Amino acid sequence: LTGVNGGLCRATVASASARSFAPITTECCTVTGARFCLSTEAFCQSEVETPMQSDDQLNTVDVLDPAQLKRIESLHRGFLYQHLYGVGCLFLAQAAGVKEVLVELDEDIELSTDAGRVYVQVKTRSQPLMPGDVAGALERFEQIRQSHGPEGRSGNPEFVIVANQPLGRTLQAEVDEKKTPSDLIYLYPGSKAPRPEYLPPAWVTLEEAAQWC
């Protein structure tokens, strides 16, 4: 990964199709002038590109459905946020005693530890998190919870929902009144919950994610 601070780093990225740590081919993207590369071969160095078009030029792209364009842009921002969060987990893994970092299995990110497995769901939203935003994840968490046991998966499961926005009133009330499962953590900017050492902070923007990485 090429970071904005000029540091050198190397990360192995799991292939979603292979469900293993087989390195994927080099892919690059540009976020706020910083170039990020996932490479199979060598270290990347920080590289800043001069934009070929101004923001005004980019905002005047001729499309038939501006709303569809906005949906597509939002979708890809969410994917990039999730990928950067996974890379952040890789950076912290060795020092935190994480044995494996897996992506796109039962959850967005999974961390294998001596105690069990941590399942991380990453959410990017433009408004505070509502119950409907996490309902599917909570249902899936319960299924995963049931899969851990004497005849199932070993170790204890832990669950984390990472979001770039704070909790809405309903979810915040559930947390304040301790109505959430004891093995579930909501991690978001400004959260008062203790952040496990194996997890990066929740960032508000992609710019913050790039600076942290």
Short mmCIF file of C-alpha atoms in Angstrom, two decimals:
data_model
loop_
_atom_site.label_atom_id
_atom_site.label_comp_id
_atom_site.label_asym_id
_atom_site.label_seq_id
_atom_site.Cartn_x
_atom_site.Cartn_y
_atom_site.Cartn_z
CA LEU A 1 0.00 0.00 0.00
CA THR A 2 1.32 3.44 -0.83
CA GLY A 3 0.65 5.83 2.03
CA VAL A 4 0.55 9.63 2.05
CA ASN A 5 3.30 9.87 4.67
CA GLY A 6 5.95 8.40 2.39
CA GLY A 7 6.48 5.27 4.45
CA LEU A 8 7.16 1.86 2.99
CA CYS A 9 4.88 -1.05 3.73
CA ARG A 10 3.83 -4.35 2.27
CA ALA A 11 0.54 -6.16 2.60
CA THR A 12 -0.78 -9.47 1.41
CA VAL A 13 -4.37 -9.17 0.24
CA ALA A 14 -6.76 -12.09 0.13
CA SER A 15 -8.42 -12.91 -3.14
CA ALA A 16 -12.19 -12.97 -2.63
CA SER A 17 -12.61 -15.70 -5.20
CA ALA A 18 -9.91 -17.96 -3.80
CA ARG A 19 -10.96 -17.37 -0.17
CA SER A 20 -7.28 -17.49 0.79
CA PHE A 21 -4.23 -15.30 1.00
CA ALA A 22 -3.32 -15.69 -2.66
CA PRO A 23 -1.98 -12.25 -3.72
CA ILE A 24 -3.95 -10.45 -6.38
CA THR A 25 -2.54 -8.49 -9.29
CA THR A 26 -1.54 -4.87 -8.90
CA GLU A 27 -4.44 -2.46 -8.60
CA CYS A 28 -4.15 1.26 -8.00
CA CYS A 29 -6.51 4.07 -7.21
CA THR A 30 -6.12 7.72 -6.35
CA VAL A 31 -7.65 9.34 -3.28
CA THR A 32 -7.09 13.05 -2.66
CA GLY A 33 -3.87 13.01 -4.65
CA ALA A 34 -2.32 9.97 -2.96
CA ARG A 35 -1.84 6.85 -5.05
CA PHE A 36 -2.66 3.50 -3.42
CA CYS A 37 -1.35 0.23 -4.83
CA LEU A 38 -2.03 -3.39 -3.92
CA SER A 39 0.87 -5.31 -5.42
CA THR A 40 1.98 -8.93 -5.69
CA GLU A 41 5.64 -8.17 -6.21
CA ALA A 42 7.31 -5.30 -4.45
CA PHE A 43 7.08 -2.40 -2.09
CA CYS A 44 5.29 0.75 -3.22
CA GLN A 45 6.50 4.24 -2.49
CA SER A 46 4.39 7.31 -1.93
CA GLU A 47 3.47 8.92 -5.20
CA VAL A 48 1.44 12.09 -5.63
CA GLU A 49 -0.27 12.73 -8.93
CA THR A 50 -1.29 16.02 -10.44
CA PRO A 51 -5.00 15.87 -11.33
CA MET A 52 -5.56 15.90 -15.07
CA GLN A 53 -8.92 17.63 -14.66
CA SER A 54 -10.19 20.22 -12.26
CA ASP A 55 -13.09 19.47 -9.94
CA ASP A 56 -15.28 21.78 -12.01
CA GLN A 57 -14.49 19.78 -15.15
CA LEU A 58 -15.25 16.49 -13.41
CA ASN A 59 -18.55 17.82 -12.09
CA THR A 60 -19.74 18.69 -15.57
CA VAL A 61 -19.56 15.15 -16.98
CA ASP A 62 -22.53 14.61 -19.29
CA VAL A 63 -24.67 11.75 -17.92
CA LEU A 64 -28.28 10.86 -18.60
CA ASP A 65 -29.09 10.06 -14.96
CA PRO A 66 -27.17 12.16 -12.38
CA ALA A 67 -28.89 10.29 -9.53
CA GLN A 68 -27.53 6.97 -10.84
CA LEU A 69 -24.04 8.48 -11.08
CA LYS A 70 -24.30 9.61 -7.47
CA ARG A 71 -25.36 6.11 -6.38
CA ILE A 72 -22.40 4.55 -8.21
CA GLU A 73 -19.94 7.03 -6.68
CA SER A 74 -21.33 6.36 -3.20
CA LEU A 75 -21.02 2.61 -3.71
CA HIS A 76 -17.38 2.79 -4.71
CA ARG A 77 -16.54 5.15 -1.86
CA GLY A 78 -17.97 2.54 0.48
CA PHE A 79 -15.88 -0.23 -1.05
CA LEU A 80 -12.68 1.83 -0.82
CA TYR A 81 -13.38 2.73 2.82
CA GLN A 82 -13.84 -0.98 3.57
CA HIS A 83 -10.64 -1.92 1.74
CA LEU A 84 -8.63 0.73 3.60
CA TYR A 85 -10.05 -0.48 6.89
CA GLY A 86 -8.93 -4.00 6.02
CA VAL A 87 -5.45 -2.71 5.25
CA GLY A 88 -5.46 -0.93 8.61
CA CYS A 89 -6.23 -4.25 10.28
CA LEU A 90 -3.24 -5.78 8.49
CA PHE A 91 -0.98 -3.02 9.80
CA LEU A 92 -2.06 -3.73 13.39
CA ALA A 93 -2.28 -7.51 13.15
CA GLN A 94 1.22 -8.59 14.18
CA ALA A 95 1.53 -6.31 17.20
CA ALA A 96 -2.00 -7.22 18.35
CA GLY A 97 -1.46 -10.98 18.07
CA VAL A 98 -3.85 -11.50 15.15
CA LYS A 99 -3.03 -14.70 13.26
CA GLU A 100 -5.11 -14.11 10.13
CA VAL A 101 -6.93 -11.26 8.46
CA LEU A 102 -9.60 -12.51 6.05
CA VAL A 103 -11.89 -10.49 3.81
CA GLU A 104 -15.27 -11.10 2.21
CA LEU A 105 -16.13 -14.40 3.89
CA ASP A 106 -19.02 -14.43 6.37
CA GLU A 107 -18.30 -10.77 7.06
CA ASP A 108 -16.47 -7.86 5.44
CA ILE A 109 -13.38 -8.50 7.57
CA GLU A 110 -12.55 -11.35 9.96
CA LEU A 111 -9.68 -11.51 12.41
CA SER A 112 -8.47 -14.82 13.77
CA THR A 113 -7.01 -14.67 17.29
CA ASP A 114 -6.06 -17.17 19.99
CA ALA A 115 -9.38 -16.44 21.71
CA GLY A 116 -11.55 -16.96 18.65
CA ARG A 117 -12.66 -14.85 15.72
CA VAL A 118 -13.66 -11.20 15.33
CA TYR A 119 -16.28 -10.45 12.67
CA VAL A 120 -16.27 -6.87 11.36
CA GLN A 121 -19.04 -5.28 9.31
CA VAL A 122 -18.12 -1.91 7.75
CA LYS A 123 -20.81 0.68 7.05
CA THR A 124 -20.45 4.00 5.22
CA ARG A 125 -23.39 6.35 5.39
CA SER A 126 -24.13 10.05 4.93
CA GLN A 127 -26.44 10.18 7.96
CA PRO A 128 -26.39 8.71 11.49
CA LEU A 129 -26.78 4.94 11.61
CA MET A 130 -30.38 3.71 11.90
CA PRO A 131 -31.72 0.29 12.94
CA GLY A 132 -32.46 -0.59 9.32
CA ASP A 133 -28.80 -0.04 8.43
CA VAL A 134 -27.65 -2.81 10.76
CA ALA A 135 -30.63 -5.20 10.84
CA GLY A 136 -29.16 -7.57 8.26
CA ALA A 137 -25.77 -7.61 9.96
CA LEU A 138 -27.31 -8.34 13.36
CA GLU A 139 -29.27 -11.27 11.94
CA ARG A 140 -26.12 -12.64 10.36
CA PHE A 141 -24.20 -12.15 13.60
CA GLU A 142 -26.73 -14.35 15.39
CA GLN A 143 -26.27 -17.11 12.82
CA ILE A 144 -22.51 -16.89 13.21
CA ARG A 145 -22.87 -16.86 17.00
CA GLN A 146 -24.77 -20.14 16.82
CA SER A 147 -22.06 -21.69 14.64
CA HIS A 148 -19.49 -21.41 17.43
CA GLY A 149 -19.62 -24.29 19.87
CA PRO A 150 -18.28 -27.73 20.75
CA GLU A 151 -19.18 -29.17 17.36
CA GLY A 152 -18.76 -26.00 15.36
CA ARG A 153 -16.25 -23.23 15.05
CA SER A 154 -13.70 -23.01 17.82
CA GLY A 155 -13.20 -20.07 20.13
CA ASN A 156 -15.46 -17.20 21.06
CA PRO A 157 -16.98 -14.90 18.44
CA GLU A 158 -16.84 -11.13 18.75
CA PHE A 159 -18.71 -8.71 16.53
CA VAL A 160 -17.92 -5.16 15.49
CA ILE A 161 -19.91 -2.73 13.38
CA VAL A 162 -17.63 0.03 12.10
CA ALA A 163 -19.31 3.14 10.71
CA ASN A 164 -18.19 6.51 9.43
CA GLN A 165 -21.22 8.14 11.06
CA PRO A 166 -22.41 8.18 14.69
CA LEU A 167 -25.34 6.14 15.88
CA GLY A 168 -28.83 7.54 15.50
CA ARG A 169 -31.03 8.05 18.56
CA THR A 170 -32.54 4.58 18.59
CA LEU A 171 -29.27 2.67 18.33
CA GLN A 172 -27.52 5.03 20.75
CA ALA A 173 -30.29 4.48 23.29
CA GLU A 174 -29.84 0.71 22.96
CA VAL A 175 -26.12 1.08 23.65
CA ASP A 176 -26.65 3.47 26.57
CA GLU A 177 -29.26 1.19 28.12
CA LYS A 178 -27.01 -1.87 27.56
CA LYS A 179 -29.58 -3.58 25.36
CA THR A 180 -27.00 -4.73 22.85
CA PRO A 181 -25.31 -8.16 23.05
CA SER A 182 -22.22 -8.22 25.24
CA ASP A 183 -20.10 -9.50 22.33
CA LEU A 184 -21.06 -6.59 20.03
CA ILE A 185 -19.23 -3.26 19.68
CA TYR A 186 -20.28 -0.25 17.63
CA LEU A 187 -17.18 1.66 16.55
CA TYR A 188 -17.67 5.10 15.01
CA PRO A 189 -16.02 8.54 15.14
CA GLY A 190 -16.39 9.89 18.65
CA SER A 191 -17.44 6.54 20.09
CA LYS A 192 -16.83 6.13 23.83
CA ALA A 193 -16.48 2.36 23.58
CA PRO A 194 -12.92 1.08 24.13
CA ARG A 195 -11.33 0.31 20.79
CA PRO A 196 -9.60 -3.08 20.62
CA GLU A 197 -5.91 -2.81 19.79
CA TYR A 198 -6.35 -4.90 16.64
CA LEU A 199 -8.81 -2.43 15.05
CA PRO A 200 -8.08 0.94 13.43
CA PRO A 201 -10.26 3.88 14.44
CA ALA A 202 -13.44 4.58 12.50
CA TRP A 203 -12.83 7.44 10.08
CA VAL A 204 -15.36 9.99 8.86
CA THR A 205 -13.89 10.42 5.39
CA LEU A 206 -11.63 8.67 2.91
CA GLU A 207 -9.13 11.47 3.44
CA GLU A 208 -8.82 10.53 7.11
CA ALA A 209 -8.49 6.86 6.15
CA ALA A 210 -5.67 7.69 3.71
CA GLN A 211 -3.81 9.78 6.28
CA TRP A 212 -4.07 7.05 8.93
CA CYS A 213 -2.83 4.36 6.56
#
